[in-house]
Coordinates of C-alpha atoms in Angstrom, one line a residue:
Chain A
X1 CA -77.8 -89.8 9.0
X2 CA -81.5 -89.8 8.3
X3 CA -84.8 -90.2 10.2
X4 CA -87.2 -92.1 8.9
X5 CA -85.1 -93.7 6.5
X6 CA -83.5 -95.3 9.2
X7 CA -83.1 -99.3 10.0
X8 CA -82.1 -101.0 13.0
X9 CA -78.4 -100.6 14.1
X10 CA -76.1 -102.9 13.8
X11 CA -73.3 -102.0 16.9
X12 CA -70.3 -103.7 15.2
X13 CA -68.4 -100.9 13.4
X14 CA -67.3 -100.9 9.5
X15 CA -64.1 -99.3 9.5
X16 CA -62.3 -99.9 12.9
X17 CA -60.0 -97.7 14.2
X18 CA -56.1 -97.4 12.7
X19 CA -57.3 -98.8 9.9
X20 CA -56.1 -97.5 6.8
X21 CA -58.8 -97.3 4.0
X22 CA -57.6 -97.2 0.7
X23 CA -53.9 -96.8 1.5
X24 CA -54.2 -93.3 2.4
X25 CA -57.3 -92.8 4.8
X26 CA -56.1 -93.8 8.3
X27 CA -59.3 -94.0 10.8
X28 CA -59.3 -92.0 13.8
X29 CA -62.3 -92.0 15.5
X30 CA -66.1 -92.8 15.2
X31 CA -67.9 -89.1 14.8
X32 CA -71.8 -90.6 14.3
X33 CA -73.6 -93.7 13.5
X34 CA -77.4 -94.2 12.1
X35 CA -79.5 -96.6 10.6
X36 CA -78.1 -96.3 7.4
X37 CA -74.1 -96.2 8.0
X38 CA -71.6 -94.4 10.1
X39 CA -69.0 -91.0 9.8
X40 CA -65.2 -91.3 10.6
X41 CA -62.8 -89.2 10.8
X42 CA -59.4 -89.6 9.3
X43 CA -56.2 -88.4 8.3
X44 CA -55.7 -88.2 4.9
X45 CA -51.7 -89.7 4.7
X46 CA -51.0 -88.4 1.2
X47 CA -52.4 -84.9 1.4
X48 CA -51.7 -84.4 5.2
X49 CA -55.4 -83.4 6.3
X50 CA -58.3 -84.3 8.4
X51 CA -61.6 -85.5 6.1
X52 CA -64.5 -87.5 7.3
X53 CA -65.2 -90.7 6.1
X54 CA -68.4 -91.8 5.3
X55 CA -69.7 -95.6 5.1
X56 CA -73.1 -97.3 4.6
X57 CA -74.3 -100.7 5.4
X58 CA -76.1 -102.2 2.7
X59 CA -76.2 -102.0 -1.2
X60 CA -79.4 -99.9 -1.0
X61 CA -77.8 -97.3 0.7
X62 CA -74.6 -97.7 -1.3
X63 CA -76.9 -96.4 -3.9
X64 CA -77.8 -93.5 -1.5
X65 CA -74.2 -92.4 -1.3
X66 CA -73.3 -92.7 -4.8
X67 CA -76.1 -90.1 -5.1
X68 CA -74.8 -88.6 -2.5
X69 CA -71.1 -87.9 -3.9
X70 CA -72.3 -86.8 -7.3
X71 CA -74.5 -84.1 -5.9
X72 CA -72.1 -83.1 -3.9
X73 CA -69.1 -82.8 -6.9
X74 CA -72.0 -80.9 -8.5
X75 CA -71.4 -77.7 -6.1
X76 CA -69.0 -75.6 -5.4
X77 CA -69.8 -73.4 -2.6
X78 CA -68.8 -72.4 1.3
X79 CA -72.4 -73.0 2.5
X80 CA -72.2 -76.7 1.2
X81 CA -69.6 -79.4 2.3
X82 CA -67.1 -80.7 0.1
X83 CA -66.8 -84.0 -1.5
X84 CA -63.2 -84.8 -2.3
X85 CA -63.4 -88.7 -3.4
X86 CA -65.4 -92.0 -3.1
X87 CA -64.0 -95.2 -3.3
X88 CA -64.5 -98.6 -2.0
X89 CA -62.4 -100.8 0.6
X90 CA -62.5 -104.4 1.8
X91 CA -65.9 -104.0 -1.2
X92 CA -67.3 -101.7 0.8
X93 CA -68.1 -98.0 -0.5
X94 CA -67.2 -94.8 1.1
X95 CA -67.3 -91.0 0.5
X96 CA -63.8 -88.7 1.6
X97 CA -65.8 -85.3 2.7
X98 CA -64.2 -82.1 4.1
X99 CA -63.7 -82.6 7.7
X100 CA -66.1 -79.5 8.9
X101 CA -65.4 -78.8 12.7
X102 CA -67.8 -76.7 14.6
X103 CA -71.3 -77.1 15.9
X104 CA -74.5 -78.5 14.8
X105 CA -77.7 -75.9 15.1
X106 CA -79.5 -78.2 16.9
X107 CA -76.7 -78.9 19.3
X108 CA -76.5 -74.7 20.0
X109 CA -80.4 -74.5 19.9
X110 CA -80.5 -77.1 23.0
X111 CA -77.9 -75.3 24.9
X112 CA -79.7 -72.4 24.3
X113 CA -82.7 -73.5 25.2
X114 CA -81.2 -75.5 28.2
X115 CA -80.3 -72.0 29.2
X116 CA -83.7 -70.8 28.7
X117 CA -82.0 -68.3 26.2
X118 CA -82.8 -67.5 23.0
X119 CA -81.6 -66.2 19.4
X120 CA -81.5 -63.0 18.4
X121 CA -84.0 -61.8 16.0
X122 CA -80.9 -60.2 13.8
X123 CA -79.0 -64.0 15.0
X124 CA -81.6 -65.9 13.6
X125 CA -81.9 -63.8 10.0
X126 CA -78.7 -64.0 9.7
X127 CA -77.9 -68.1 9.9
X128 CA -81.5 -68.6 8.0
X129 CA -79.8 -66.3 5.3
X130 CA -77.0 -68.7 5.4
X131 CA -78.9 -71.8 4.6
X132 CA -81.3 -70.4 2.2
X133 CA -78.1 -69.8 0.3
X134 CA -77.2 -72.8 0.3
X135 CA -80.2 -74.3 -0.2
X136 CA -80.7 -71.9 -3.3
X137 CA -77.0 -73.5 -4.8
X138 CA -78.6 -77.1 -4.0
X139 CA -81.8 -76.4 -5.8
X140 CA -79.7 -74.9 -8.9
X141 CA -77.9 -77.4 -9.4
X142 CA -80.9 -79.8 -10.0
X143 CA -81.3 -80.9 -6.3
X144 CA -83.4 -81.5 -3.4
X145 CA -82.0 -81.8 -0.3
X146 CA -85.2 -83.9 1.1
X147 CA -83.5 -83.3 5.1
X148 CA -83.4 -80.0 6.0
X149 CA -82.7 -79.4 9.8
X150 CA -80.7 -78.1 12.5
X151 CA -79.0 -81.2 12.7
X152 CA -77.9 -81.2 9.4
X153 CA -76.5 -77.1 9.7
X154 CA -72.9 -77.2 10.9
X155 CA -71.6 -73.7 12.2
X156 CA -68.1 -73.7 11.8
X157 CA -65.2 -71.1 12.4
X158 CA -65.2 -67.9 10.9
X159 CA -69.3 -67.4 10.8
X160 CA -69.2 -70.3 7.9
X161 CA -72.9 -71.9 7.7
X162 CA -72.3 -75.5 6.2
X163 CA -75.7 -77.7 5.1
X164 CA -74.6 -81.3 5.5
X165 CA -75.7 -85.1 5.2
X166 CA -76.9 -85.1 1.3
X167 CA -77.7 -88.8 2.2
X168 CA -81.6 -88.1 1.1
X169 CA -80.4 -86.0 -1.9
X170 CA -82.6 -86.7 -5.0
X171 CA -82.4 -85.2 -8.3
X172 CA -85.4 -82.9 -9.1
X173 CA -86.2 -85.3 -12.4
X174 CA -86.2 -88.7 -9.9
X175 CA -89.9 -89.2 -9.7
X176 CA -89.0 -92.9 -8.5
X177 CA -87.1 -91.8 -5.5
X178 CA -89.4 -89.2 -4.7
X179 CA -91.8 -91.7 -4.0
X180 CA -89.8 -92.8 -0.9
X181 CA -91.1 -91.2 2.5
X182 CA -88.0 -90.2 4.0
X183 CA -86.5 -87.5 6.1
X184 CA -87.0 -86.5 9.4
X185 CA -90.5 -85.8 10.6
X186 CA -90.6 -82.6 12.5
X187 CA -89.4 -80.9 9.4
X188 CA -90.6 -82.9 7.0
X189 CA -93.1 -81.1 4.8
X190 CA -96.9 -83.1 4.4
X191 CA -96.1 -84.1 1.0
X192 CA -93.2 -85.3 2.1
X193 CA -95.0 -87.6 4.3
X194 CA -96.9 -89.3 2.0
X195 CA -94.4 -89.3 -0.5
X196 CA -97.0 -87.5 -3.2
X197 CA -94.8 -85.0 -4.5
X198 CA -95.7 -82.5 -7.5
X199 CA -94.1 -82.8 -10.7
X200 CA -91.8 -79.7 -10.3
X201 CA -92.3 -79.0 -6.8
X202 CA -90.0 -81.8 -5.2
X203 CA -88.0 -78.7 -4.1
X204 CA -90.7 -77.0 -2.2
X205 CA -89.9 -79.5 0.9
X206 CA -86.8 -77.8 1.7
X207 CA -88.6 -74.5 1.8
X208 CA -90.7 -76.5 4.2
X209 CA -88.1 -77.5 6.4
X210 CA -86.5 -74.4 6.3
X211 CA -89.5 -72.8 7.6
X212 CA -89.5 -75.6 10.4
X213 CA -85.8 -74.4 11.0
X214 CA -86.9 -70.7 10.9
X215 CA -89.6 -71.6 13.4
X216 CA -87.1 -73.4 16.0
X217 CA -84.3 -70.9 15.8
X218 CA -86.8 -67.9 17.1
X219 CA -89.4 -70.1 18.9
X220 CA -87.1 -72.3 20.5
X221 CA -89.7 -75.2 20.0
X222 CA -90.6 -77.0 17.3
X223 CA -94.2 -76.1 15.3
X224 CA -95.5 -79.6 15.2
X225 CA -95.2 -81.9 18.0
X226 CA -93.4 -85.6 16.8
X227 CA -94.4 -87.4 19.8
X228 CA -96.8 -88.3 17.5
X229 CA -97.5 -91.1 14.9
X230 CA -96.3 -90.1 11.8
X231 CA -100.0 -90.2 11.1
X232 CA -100.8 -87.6 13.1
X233 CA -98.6 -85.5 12.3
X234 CA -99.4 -85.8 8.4
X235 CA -103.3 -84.5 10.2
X236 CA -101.7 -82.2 12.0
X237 CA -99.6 -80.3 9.6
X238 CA -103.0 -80.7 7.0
X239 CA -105.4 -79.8 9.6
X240 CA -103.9 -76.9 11.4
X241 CA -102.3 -73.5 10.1
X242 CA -98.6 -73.2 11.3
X243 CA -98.6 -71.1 14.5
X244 CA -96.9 -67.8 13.9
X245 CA -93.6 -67.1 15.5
X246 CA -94.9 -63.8 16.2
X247 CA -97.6 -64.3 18.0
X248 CA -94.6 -66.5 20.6
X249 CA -92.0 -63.9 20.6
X250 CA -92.9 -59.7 19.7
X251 CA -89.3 -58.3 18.5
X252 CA -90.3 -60.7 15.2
X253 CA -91.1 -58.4 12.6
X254 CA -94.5 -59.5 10.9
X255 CA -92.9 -59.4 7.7
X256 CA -90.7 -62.4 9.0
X257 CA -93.6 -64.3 11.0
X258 CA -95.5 -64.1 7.4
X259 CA -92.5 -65.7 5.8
X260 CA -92.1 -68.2 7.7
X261 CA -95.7 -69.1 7.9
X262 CA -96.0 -69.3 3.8
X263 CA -92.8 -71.2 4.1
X264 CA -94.5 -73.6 6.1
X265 CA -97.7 -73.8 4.2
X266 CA -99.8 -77.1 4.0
X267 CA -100.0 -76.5 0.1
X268 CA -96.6 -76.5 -1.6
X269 CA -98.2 -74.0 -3.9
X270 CA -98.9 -71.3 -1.3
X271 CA -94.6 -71.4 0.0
X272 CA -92.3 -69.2 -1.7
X273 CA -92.4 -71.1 -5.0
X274 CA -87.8 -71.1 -4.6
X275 CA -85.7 -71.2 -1.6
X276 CA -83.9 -68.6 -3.6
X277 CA -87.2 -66.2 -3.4
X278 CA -87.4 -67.3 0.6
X279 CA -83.5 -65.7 -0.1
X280 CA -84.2 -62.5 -1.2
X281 CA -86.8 -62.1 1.2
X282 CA -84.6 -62.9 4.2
X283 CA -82.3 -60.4 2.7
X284 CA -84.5 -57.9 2.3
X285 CA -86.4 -58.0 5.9
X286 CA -82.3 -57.9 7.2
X287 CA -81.5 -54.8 4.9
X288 CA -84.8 -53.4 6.2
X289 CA -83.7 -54.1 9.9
X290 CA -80.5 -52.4 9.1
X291 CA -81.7 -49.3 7.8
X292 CA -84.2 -49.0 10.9
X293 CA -81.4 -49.3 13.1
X294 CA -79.7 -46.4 11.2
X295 CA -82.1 -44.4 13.0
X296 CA -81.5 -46.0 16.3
X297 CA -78.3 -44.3 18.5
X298 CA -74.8 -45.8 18.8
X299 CA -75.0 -48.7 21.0
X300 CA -71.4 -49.8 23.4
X301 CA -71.5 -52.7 25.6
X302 CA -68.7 -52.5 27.5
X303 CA -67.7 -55.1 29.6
X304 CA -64.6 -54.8 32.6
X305 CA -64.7 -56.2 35.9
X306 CA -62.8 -52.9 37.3
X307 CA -65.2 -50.2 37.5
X308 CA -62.3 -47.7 36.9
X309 CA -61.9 -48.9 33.8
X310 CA -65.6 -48.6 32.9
X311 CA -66.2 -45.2 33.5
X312 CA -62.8 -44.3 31.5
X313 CA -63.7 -46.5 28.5
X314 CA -67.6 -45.0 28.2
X315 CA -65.6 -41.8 28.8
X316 CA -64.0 -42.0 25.9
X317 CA -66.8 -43.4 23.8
X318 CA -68.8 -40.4 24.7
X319 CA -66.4 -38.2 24.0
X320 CA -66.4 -39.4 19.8
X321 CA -70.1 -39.9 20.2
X322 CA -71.8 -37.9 22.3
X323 CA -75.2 -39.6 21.7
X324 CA -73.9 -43.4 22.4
X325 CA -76.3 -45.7 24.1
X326 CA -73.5 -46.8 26.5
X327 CA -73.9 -50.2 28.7
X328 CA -71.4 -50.9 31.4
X329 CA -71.6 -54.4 32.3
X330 CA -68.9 -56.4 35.2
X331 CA -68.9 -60.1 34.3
X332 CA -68.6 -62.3 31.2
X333 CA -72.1 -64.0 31.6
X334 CA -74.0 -60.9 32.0
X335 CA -72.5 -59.6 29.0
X336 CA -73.6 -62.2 27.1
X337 CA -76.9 -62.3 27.8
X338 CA -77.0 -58.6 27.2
X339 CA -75.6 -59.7 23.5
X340 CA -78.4 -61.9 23.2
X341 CA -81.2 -59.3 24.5
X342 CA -79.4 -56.3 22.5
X343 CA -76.9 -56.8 19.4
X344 CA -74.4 -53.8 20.5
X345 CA -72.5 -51.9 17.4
X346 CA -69.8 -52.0 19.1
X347 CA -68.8 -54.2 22.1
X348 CA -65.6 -53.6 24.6
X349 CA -64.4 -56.5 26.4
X350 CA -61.2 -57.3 29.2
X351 CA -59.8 -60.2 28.5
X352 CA -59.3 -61.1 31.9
X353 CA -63.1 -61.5 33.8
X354 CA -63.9 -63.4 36.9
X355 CA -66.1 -65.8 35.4
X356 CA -66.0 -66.7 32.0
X357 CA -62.4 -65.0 30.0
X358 CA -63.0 -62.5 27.6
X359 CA -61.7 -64.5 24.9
X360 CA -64.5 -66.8 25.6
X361 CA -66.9 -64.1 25.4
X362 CA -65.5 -63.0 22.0
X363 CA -65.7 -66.8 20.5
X364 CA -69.2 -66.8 22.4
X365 CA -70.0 -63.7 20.6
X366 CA -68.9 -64.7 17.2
X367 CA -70.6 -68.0 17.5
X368 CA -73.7 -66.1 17.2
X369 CA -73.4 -65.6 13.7
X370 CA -73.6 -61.6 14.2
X371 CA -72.0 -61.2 11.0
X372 CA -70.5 -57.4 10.8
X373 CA -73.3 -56.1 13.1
X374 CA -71.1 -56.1 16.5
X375 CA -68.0 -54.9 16.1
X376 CA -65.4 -56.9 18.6
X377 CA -62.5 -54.7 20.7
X378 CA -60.5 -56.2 23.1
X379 CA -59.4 -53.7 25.7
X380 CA -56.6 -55.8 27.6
X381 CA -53.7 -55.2 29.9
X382 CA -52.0 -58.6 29.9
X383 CA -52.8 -60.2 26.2
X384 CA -50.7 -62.9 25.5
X385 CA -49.5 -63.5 21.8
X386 CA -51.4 -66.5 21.0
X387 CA -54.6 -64.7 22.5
X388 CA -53.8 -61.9 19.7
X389 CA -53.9 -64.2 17.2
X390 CA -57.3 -65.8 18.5
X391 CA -58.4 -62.7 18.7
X392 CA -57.5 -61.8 15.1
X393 CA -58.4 -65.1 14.1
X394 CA -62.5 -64.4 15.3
X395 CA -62.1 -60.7 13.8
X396 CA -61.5 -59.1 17.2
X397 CA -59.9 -56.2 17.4
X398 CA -57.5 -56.0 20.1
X399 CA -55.8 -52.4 22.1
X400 CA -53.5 -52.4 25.0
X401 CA -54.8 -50.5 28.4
X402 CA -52.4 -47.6 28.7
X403 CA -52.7 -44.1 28.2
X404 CA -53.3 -44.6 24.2
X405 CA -56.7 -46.3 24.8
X406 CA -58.4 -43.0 24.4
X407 CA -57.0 -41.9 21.5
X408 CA -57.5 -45.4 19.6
X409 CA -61.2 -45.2 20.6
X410 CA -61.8 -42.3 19.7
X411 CA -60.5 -43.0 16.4
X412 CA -62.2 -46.2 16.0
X413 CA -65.5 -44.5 16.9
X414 CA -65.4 -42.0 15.1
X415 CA -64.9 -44.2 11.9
X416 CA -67.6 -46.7 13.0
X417 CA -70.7 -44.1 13.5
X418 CA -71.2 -43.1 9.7
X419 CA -73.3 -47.0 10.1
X420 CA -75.1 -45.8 13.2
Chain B
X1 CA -77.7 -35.3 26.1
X2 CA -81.7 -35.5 27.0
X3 CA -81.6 -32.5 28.2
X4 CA -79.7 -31.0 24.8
X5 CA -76.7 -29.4 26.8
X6 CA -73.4 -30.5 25.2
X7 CA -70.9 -33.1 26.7
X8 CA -68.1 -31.4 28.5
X9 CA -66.2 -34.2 27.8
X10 CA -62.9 -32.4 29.0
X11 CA -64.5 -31.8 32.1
X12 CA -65.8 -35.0 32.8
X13 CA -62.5 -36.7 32.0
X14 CA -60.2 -34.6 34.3
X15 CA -62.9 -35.0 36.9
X16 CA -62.7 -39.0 36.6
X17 CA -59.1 -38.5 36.2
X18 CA -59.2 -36.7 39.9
X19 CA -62.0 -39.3 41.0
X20 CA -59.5 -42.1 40.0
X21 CA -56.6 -40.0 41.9
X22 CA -58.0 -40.1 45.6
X23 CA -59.0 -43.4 45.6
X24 CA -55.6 -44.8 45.0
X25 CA -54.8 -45.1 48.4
X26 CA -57.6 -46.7 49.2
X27 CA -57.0 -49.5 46.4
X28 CA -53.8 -49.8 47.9
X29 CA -54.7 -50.3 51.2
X30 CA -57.3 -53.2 50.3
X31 CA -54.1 -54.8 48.3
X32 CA -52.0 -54.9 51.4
X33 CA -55.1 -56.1 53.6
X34 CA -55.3 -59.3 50.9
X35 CA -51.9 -59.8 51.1
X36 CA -51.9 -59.4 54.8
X37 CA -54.5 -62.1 54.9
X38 CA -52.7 -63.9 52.4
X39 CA -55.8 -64.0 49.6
X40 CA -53.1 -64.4 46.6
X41 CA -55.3 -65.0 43.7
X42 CA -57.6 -62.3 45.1
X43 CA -54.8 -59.8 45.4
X44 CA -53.5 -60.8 42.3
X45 CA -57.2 -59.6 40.7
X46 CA -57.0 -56.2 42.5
X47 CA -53.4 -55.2 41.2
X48 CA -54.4 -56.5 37.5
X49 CA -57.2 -54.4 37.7
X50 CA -55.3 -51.4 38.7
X51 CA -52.6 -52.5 36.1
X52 CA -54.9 -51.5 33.6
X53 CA -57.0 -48.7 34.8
X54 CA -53.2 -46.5 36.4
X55 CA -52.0 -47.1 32.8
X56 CA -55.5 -45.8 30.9
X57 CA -55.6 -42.9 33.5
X58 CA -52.3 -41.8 32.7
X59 CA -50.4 -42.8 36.3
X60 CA -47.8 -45.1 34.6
X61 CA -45.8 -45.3 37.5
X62 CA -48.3 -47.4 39.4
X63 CA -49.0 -49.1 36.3
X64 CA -45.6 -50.0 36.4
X65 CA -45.5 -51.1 39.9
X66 CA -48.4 -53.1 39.8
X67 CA -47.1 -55.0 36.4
X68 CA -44.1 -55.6 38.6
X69 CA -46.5 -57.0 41.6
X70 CA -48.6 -59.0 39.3
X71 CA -45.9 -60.9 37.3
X72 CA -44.2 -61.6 40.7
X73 CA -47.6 -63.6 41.8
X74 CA -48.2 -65.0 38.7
X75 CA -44.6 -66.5 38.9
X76 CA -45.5 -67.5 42.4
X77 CA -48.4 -69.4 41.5
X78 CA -49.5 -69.0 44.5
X79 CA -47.9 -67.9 48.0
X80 CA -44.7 -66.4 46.8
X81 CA -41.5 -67.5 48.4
X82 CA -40.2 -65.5 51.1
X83 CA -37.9 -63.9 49.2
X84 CA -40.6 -62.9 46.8
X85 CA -42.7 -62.2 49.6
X86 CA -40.1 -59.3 50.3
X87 CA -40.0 -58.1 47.1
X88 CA -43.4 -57.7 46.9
X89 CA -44.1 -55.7 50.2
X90 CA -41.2 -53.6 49.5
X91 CA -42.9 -52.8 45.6
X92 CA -46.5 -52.3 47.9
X93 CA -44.8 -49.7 50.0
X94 CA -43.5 -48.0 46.8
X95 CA -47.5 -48.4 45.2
X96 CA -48.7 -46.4 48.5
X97 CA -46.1 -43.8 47.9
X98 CA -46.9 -43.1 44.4
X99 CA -50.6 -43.6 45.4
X100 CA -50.4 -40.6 48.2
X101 CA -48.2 -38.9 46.0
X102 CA -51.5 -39.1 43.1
X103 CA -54.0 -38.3 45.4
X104 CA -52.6 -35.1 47.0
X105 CA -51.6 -34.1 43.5
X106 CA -55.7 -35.1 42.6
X107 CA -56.9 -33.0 46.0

């Protein structure tokens, strides 16, 4: 649910739980509440399946979520949540979404930055990618998000990036609606603020907030400060040019700093005039980043508590490329951070570490949204079955320690470094 | 290499191979001081660890033995039983075997 937009709370819930909505929607718990309604989840009887249920207060948000639903039904695509029914109980409207489990962005960016640790640059191109995307369907269709944040990015299994809460959604040709200050400040682009949008341009907020997002993923603060009026902001984001994420972190290419600056222009005119041109240019500053790093050697983290092992497994990596860029790392933290400092092409990881399991490094790992840029191996003496099919699950691939370790290394090197 | 010889990569493995070899015994020993001391989960570490690395460096038969050792603590859960308890020294006694056997094979 949405900033600004928000009223005061009523505790009392709509939908308690065990009730069954509609004859097939039985409540199951109470995922998030705002000013404006709350989100259940349920189990949908008829079809067998989890969906979340989403409710709002008043008739003037009803309006808001039959806006809502129709944008939704308007797209078709893994970056944008699915809308499978509205209805109305007891006379009260609701909207049957896909149940998307996983994490919000903003929820990862404040463990990271609880843990003082921060995205990779190739991380951070990658999930902006992601939600450009999206964004870029949204816009085609006809749409404006109006609430683009971390909050509203879900990263679920399988390295999906999901854009969610449409609650703000407002049809490009609505010039009524976009008179309405809404969204959520810290993203919310000036013209946003004072609800003065051009003719045409309504779009170019969510290229705004995207370059808020953009900002926060490789900063790990925010550009503006909210602890502001809304006031100040507005004179704030007029006044002053956005900071450059470049000039707070120096792996970011300039070509990205740039971006993210015009994104985050004052003057609608001066952003990327599409979040589908902000696309291509994501795209291309990652294909340009890959082709650099064809130059760059083979690089192995390998990561076994039993130093034994370590020597025999960087062995054996030398031995199908000679010129590897080999890190031997004993613990499961460590190795993540090393992740985080230093993408490897290819990481090796024992399941069973002191500290945090390698099967937790390898979800930890794919949580970062590497995409095919780390390739996953689990080298493992006592895998279980269901850790296999984790493992396969997250696109790890797993070998049994035993005397054919060296020969399937060798092989899977040797077919991996045409990329490096 | 930086300094542009090539990787004897034969060489290096039947060295670590050899490396691996005389310091059997020695991994051996610390097993049987942690089960002395009766440091279960501890010992249980060491022998997975040299589960894994006895199989990759081509001695299966302590592999073996230490799968043997290892699944009879992680039954245990714990302190084994003294029955267990005698199984398991009399499987540590045939690990040091093999192990001197390895690393006078290794010297």
């Amino acid at each position: 649910m949405s900033g600004v937009a928000k009223s005061s709370r009523d505790d009392a819930q709509v939908f308690s739980q065990g009730e069954v909505v509609a004859d097939t929607y039985e409540i199951r718990a109470l995922l998030g509440a705002g000013g404006m309604g709350e989100v259940y989840e349920a189990h949908d009887r008829q079809l067998n399946r989890r969906v979340a249920i989403k409710v709002v207060r008043n008739n003037v948000a009803a309006d808001y979520l039959l806006r809502e639903g129709r944008a939704l039904a308007a797209i078709h695509h893994a970056g944008v949540v699915t809308v499978h029914t509205m209805g109305r109980h007891r006379g009260i409207a609701f909207l049957v979404l896909e149940r998307v489990q996983g994490i919000s962005l903003d929820r990862l960016i404040e463990e990271r930055r609880k843990h003082s640790e921060r995205f990779a640059v190739g991380e951070a191109i990658e999930l902006l990618v992601a939600v450009a995307d999206a964004l870029t369907i949204v816009h085609r269709a006809g749409l404006t998000h109006r609430d683009v944040k971390p909050a509203n990015v879900m990263l679920a299994p399988g390295g999906r990036v999901v854009l969610m809460d449409f609650g703000l959604v407002l049809p490009h040709a609505d010039r009524a609606g976009h008179r309405t200050v809404a969204g959520s400040l810290d993203y919310m682009a000036p013209e946003a603020l004072t609800g003065e949008l051009a003719e045409g341009a309504a779009h170019l907020v969510d290229v705004y907030g995207l370059g808020v997002l953009a900002f926060e993923l490789l900063a790990g603060i925010r550009p503006f400060d909210s602890a502001e009026e809304s006031t100040d902001v507005y004179r704030m984001k007029m006044s002053s040019p956005p900071p450059a994420v470049a000039s707070r972190r120096s792996d970011v290419p300039d070509r990205l700093s740039t971006l993210i600056g015009q994104m985050m222009a004052a003057d609608p005119n001066e952003r990327p005039q599409t979040a589908e041109a902000a696309l291509w240019q994501l795209r291309s500053i990652r294909d340009r980043r890959g082709s650099a790093a064809t130059n760059k050697p083979f690089t192995v983290l390998v990561v076994d508590d039993d130093p034994d092992m370590r020597t025999a497994l960087a062995l054996y990596v030398r031995a199908a490329a000679p010129g590897a860029d080999i890190e031997t790392i004993g613990d499961g933290r460590q190795a993540i951070r090393s992740v985080r400092r230093r993408v490897p092409d290819l990481l090796l990881v024992d399941l069973d570490l002191p500290d945090i399991n390698g099967v937790e490094v390898c979800m930890l790992v794919r949580g970062m949204q590497l995409g095919d840029a780390c390739m996953i191996v689990s080298v493992s003496g006592r895998a279980t079955r269901a850790d296999v099919e984790l493992l396969t699950q997250l696109g790890v691939r797993s070998i049994q320690k035993g005397p054919s370790v060296m020969n399937e290394l060798v092989q899977l090197v040797q077919q991996m470094r045409p990329r490096s | 290499m930086a300094d542009g010889q090539e990787w004897d990569i034969d060489s290096l493995l039947a060295a670590a191979r050899i490396d691996f070899a005389v310091r059997l015994p020695l991994r051996i020993e610390e097993i049987e001081l942690l089960a002395t001391g009766e440091k279960w989960a501890e010992a249980r570490r060491e022998i997975h660890k040299l589960r894994g690395s006895a199989a990759t460096y081509g001695f299966e038969d302590i592999g073996s033995t230490a799968v043997f050792l290892e699944d009879l603590l992680l039954a245990a859960d714990g302190a084994p039983s003294p029955d267990a308890r005698l199984r398991f020294d009399e499987a540590l006694r045939d690990a040091r075997a093999q192990a001197d056997r390895a690393a006078q094979e290794g010297l």
